[in-house]
mmCIF file of C-alpha atoms and ligand atoms in Angstrom:
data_model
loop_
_atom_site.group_PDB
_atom_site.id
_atom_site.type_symbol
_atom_site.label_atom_id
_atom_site.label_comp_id
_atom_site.label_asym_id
_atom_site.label_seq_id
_atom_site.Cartn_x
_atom_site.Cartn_y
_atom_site.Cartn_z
ATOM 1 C CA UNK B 1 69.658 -175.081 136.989
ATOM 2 C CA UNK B 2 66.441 -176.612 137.124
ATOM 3 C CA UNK B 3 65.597 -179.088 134.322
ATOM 4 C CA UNK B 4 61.330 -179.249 134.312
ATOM 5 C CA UNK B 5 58.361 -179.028 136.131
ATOM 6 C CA UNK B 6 58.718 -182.662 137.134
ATOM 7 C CA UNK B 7 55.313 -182.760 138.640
ATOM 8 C CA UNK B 8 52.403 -180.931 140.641
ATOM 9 C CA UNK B 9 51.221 -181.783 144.010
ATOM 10 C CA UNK B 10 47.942 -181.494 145.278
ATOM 11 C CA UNK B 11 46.539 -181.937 148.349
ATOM 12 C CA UNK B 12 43.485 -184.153 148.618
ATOM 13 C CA UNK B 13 41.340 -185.596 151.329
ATOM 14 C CA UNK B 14 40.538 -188.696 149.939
ATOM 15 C CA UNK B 15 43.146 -190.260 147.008
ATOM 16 C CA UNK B 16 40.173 -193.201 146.666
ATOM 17 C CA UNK B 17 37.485 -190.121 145.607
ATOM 18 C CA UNK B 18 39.857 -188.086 143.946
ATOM 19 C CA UNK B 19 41.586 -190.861 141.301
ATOM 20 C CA UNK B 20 37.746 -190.959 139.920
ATOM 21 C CA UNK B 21 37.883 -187.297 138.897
ATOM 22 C CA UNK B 22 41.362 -186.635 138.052
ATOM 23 C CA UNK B 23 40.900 -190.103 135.850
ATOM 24 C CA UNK B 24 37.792 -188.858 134.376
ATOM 25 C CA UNK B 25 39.488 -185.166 134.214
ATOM 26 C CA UNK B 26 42.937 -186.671 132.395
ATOM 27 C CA UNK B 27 41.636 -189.899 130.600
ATOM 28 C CA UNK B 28 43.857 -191.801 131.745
ATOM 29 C CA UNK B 29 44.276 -194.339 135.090
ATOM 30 C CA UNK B 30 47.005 -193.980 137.130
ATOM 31 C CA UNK B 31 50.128 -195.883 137.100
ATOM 32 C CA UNK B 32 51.540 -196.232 140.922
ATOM 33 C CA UNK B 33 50.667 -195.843 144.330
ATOM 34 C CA UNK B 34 53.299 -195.630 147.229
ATOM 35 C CA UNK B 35 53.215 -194.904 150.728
ATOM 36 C CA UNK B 36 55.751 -192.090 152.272
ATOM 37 C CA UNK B 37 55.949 -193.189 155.817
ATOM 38 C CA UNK B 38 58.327 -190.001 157.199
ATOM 39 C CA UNK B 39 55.827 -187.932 155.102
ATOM 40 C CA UNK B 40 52.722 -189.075 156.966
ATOM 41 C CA UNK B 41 51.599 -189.323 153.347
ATOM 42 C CA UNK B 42 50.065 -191.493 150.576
ATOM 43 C CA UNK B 43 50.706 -190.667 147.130
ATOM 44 C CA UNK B 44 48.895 -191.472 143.776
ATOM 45 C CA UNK B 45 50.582 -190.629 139.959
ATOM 46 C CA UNK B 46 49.825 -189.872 137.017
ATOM 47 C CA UNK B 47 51.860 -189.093 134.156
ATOM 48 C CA UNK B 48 51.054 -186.301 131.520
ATOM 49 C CA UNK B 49 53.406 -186.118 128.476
ATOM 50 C CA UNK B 50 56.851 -185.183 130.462
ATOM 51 C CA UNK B 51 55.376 -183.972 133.517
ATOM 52 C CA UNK B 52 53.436 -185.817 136.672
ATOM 53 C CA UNK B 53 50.284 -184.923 138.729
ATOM 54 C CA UNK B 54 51.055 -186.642 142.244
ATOM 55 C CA UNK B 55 47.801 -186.844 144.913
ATOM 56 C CA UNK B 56 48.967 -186.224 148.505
ATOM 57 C CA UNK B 57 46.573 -187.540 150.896
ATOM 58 C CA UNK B 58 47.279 -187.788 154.909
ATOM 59 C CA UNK B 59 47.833 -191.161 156.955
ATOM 60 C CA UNK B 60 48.051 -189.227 160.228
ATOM 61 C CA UNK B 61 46.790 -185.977 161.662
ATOM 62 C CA UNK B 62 50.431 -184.601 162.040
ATOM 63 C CA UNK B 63 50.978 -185.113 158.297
ATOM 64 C CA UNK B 64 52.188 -181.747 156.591
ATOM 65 C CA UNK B 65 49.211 -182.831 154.104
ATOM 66 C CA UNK B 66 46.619 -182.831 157.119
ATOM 67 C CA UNK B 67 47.892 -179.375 158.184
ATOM 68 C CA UNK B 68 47.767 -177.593 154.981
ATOM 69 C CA UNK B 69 44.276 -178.965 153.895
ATOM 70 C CA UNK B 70 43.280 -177.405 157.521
ATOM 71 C CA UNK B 71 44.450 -174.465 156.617
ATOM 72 C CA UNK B 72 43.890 -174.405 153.037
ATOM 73 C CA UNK B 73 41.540 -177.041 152.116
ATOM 74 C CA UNK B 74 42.017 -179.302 148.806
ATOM 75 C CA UNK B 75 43.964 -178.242 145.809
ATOM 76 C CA UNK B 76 47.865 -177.319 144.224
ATOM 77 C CA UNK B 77 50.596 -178.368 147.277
ATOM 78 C CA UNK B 78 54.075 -177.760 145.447
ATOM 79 C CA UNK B 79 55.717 -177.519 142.383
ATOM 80 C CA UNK B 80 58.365 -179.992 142.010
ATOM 81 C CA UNK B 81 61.565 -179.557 139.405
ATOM 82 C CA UNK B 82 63.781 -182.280 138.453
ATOM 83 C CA UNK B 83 67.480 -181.450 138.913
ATOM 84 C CA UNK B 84 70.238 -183.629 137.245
ATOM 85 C CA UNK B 85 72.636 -182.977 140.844
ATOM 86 C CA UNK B 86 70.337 -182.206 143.366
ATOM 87 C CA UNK B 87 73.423 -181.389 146.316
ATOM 88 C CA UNK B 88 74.453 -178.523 144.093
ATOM 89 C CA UNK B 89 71.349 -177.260 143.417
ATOM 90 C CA UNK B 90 70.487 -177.045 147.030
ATOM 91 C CA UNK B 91 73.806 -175.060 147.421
ATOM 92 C CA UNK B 92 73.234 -172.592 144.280
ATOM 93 C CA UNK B 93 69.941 -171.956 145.882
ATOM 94 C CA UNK B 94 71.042 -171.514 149.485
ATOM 95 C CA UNK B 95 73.753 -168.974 148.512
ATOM 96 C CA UNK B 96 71.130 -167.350 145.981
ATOM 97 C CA UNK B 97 69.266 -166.532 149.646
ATOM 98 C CA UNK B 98 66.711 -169.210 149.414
ATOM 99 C CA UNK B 99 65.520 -170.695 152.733
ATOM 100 C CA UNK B 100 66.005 -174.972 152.691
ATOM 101 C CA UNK B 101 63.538 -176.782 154.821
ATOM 102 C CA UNK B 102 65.941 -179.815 153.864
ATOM 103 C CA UNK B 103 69.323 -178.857 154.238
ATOM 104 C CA UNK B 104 70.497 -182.536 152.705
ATOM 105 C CA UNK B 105 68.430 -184.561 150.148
ATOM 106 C CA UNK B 106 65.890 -187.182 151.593
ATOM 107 C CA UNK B 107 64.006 -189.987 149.881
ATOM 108 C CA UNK B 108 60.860 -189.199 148.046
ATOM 109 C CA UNK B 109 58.270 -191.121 146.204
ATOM 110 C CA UNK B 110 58.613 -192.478 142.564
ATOM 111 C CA UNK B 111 62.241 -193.276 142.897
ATOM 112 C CA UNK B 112 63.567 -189.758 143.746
ATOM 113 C CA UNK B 113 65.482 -188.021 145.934
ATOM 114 C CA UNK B 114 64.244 -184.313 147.013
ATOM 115 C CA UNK B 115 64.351 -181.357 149.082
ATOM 116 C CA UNK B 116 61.576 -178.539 149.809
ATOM 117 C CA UNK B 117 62.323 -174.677 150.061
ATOM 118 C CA UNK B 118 60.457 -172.828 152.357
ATOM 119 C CA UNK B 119 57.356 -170.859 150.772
ATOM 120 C CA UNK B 120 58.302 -167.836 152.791
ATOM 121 C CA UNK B 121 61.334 -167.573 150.450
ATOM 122 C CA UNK B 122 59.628 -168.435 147.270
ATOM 123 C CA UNK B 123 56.883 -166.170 146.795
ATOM 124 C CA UNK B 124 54.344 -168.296 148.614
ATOM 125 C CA UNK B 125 54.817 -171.339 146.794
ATOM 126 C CA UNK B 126 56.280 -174.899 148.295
ATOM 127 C CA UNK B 127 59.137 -175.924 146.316
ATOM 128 C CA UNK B 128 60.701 -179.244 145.682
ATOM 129 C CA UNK B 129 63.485 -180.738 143.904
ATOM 130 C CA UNK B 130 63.759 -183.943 142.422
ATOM 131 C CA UNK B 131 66.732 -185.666 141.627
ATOM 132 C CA UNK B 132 65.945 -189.098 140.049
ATOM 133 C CA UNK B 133 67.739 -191.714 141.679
ATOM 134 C CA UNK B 134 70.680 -194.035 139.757
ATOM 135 C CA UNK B 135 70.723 -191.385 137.168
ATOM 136 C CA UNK B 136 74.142 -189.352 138.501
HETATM 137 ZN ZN1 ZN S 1 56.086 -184.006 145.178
#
């Protein structure tokens, strides 16, 4: 079972120009940075009541984030859901015919571990789960 929308993720360009509008657009500042090196991407938060906006910006060319703003440009990434045991979840889904781009939970930003289905499976939409980490 899936617990929330944890947060959105959205692809940007530039994190530096886009924390001016999405602080103007929310009203609020940010509250953490972080770097995901085997992502090829940096990754700004905010937090909105219960849920997260998280700004995905490249650090290489091969970056996932580089890719899909090529194809794509600028705007909604993934939906992430929080998951209380993320290993089961991943195997509920898997037998439920979903297609796992990570077959065994990685580490994310924000003190999480997750896992991405495949869009092709999902109705066009990136998936991720989030399992908060020291909380099982
Ligand atoms: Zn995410």
């Amino acid at each position: 079972m899936l617990n929330k929308i944890e947060h959105l993720g959205i692809a940007v360009k530039s994190i530096e120009k886009s924390a001016k509008m999405y602080e103007a657009l929310l009203g609020k500042p940010s509250y953490k940075t972080e770097a995901v090196e085997s992502e090829g991407v940096s990754t700004l938060f905010f937090q909105i009541g219960d849920s997260k906006i998280e700004l995905l910006e490249a650090t290489n060319p091969e970056s996932p984030i580089a890719k899909f703003i090529e194809k794509k440009g600028e705007g909604i990434h993934h939906i992430a859901y929080d998951v209380s045991d993320i290993e089961s979840e991943l195997e509920r889904l898997k037998s439920e015919g979903f297609q796992l781009i990570h077959k065994t939970p990685k580490d994310g930003a924000d003190n999480k571990r997750i896992a991405f289905l495949h869009p092709k499976s999902t109705g066009g939409v990136l998936v991720e789960l989030c399992e908060e980490k020291g909380k099982s």
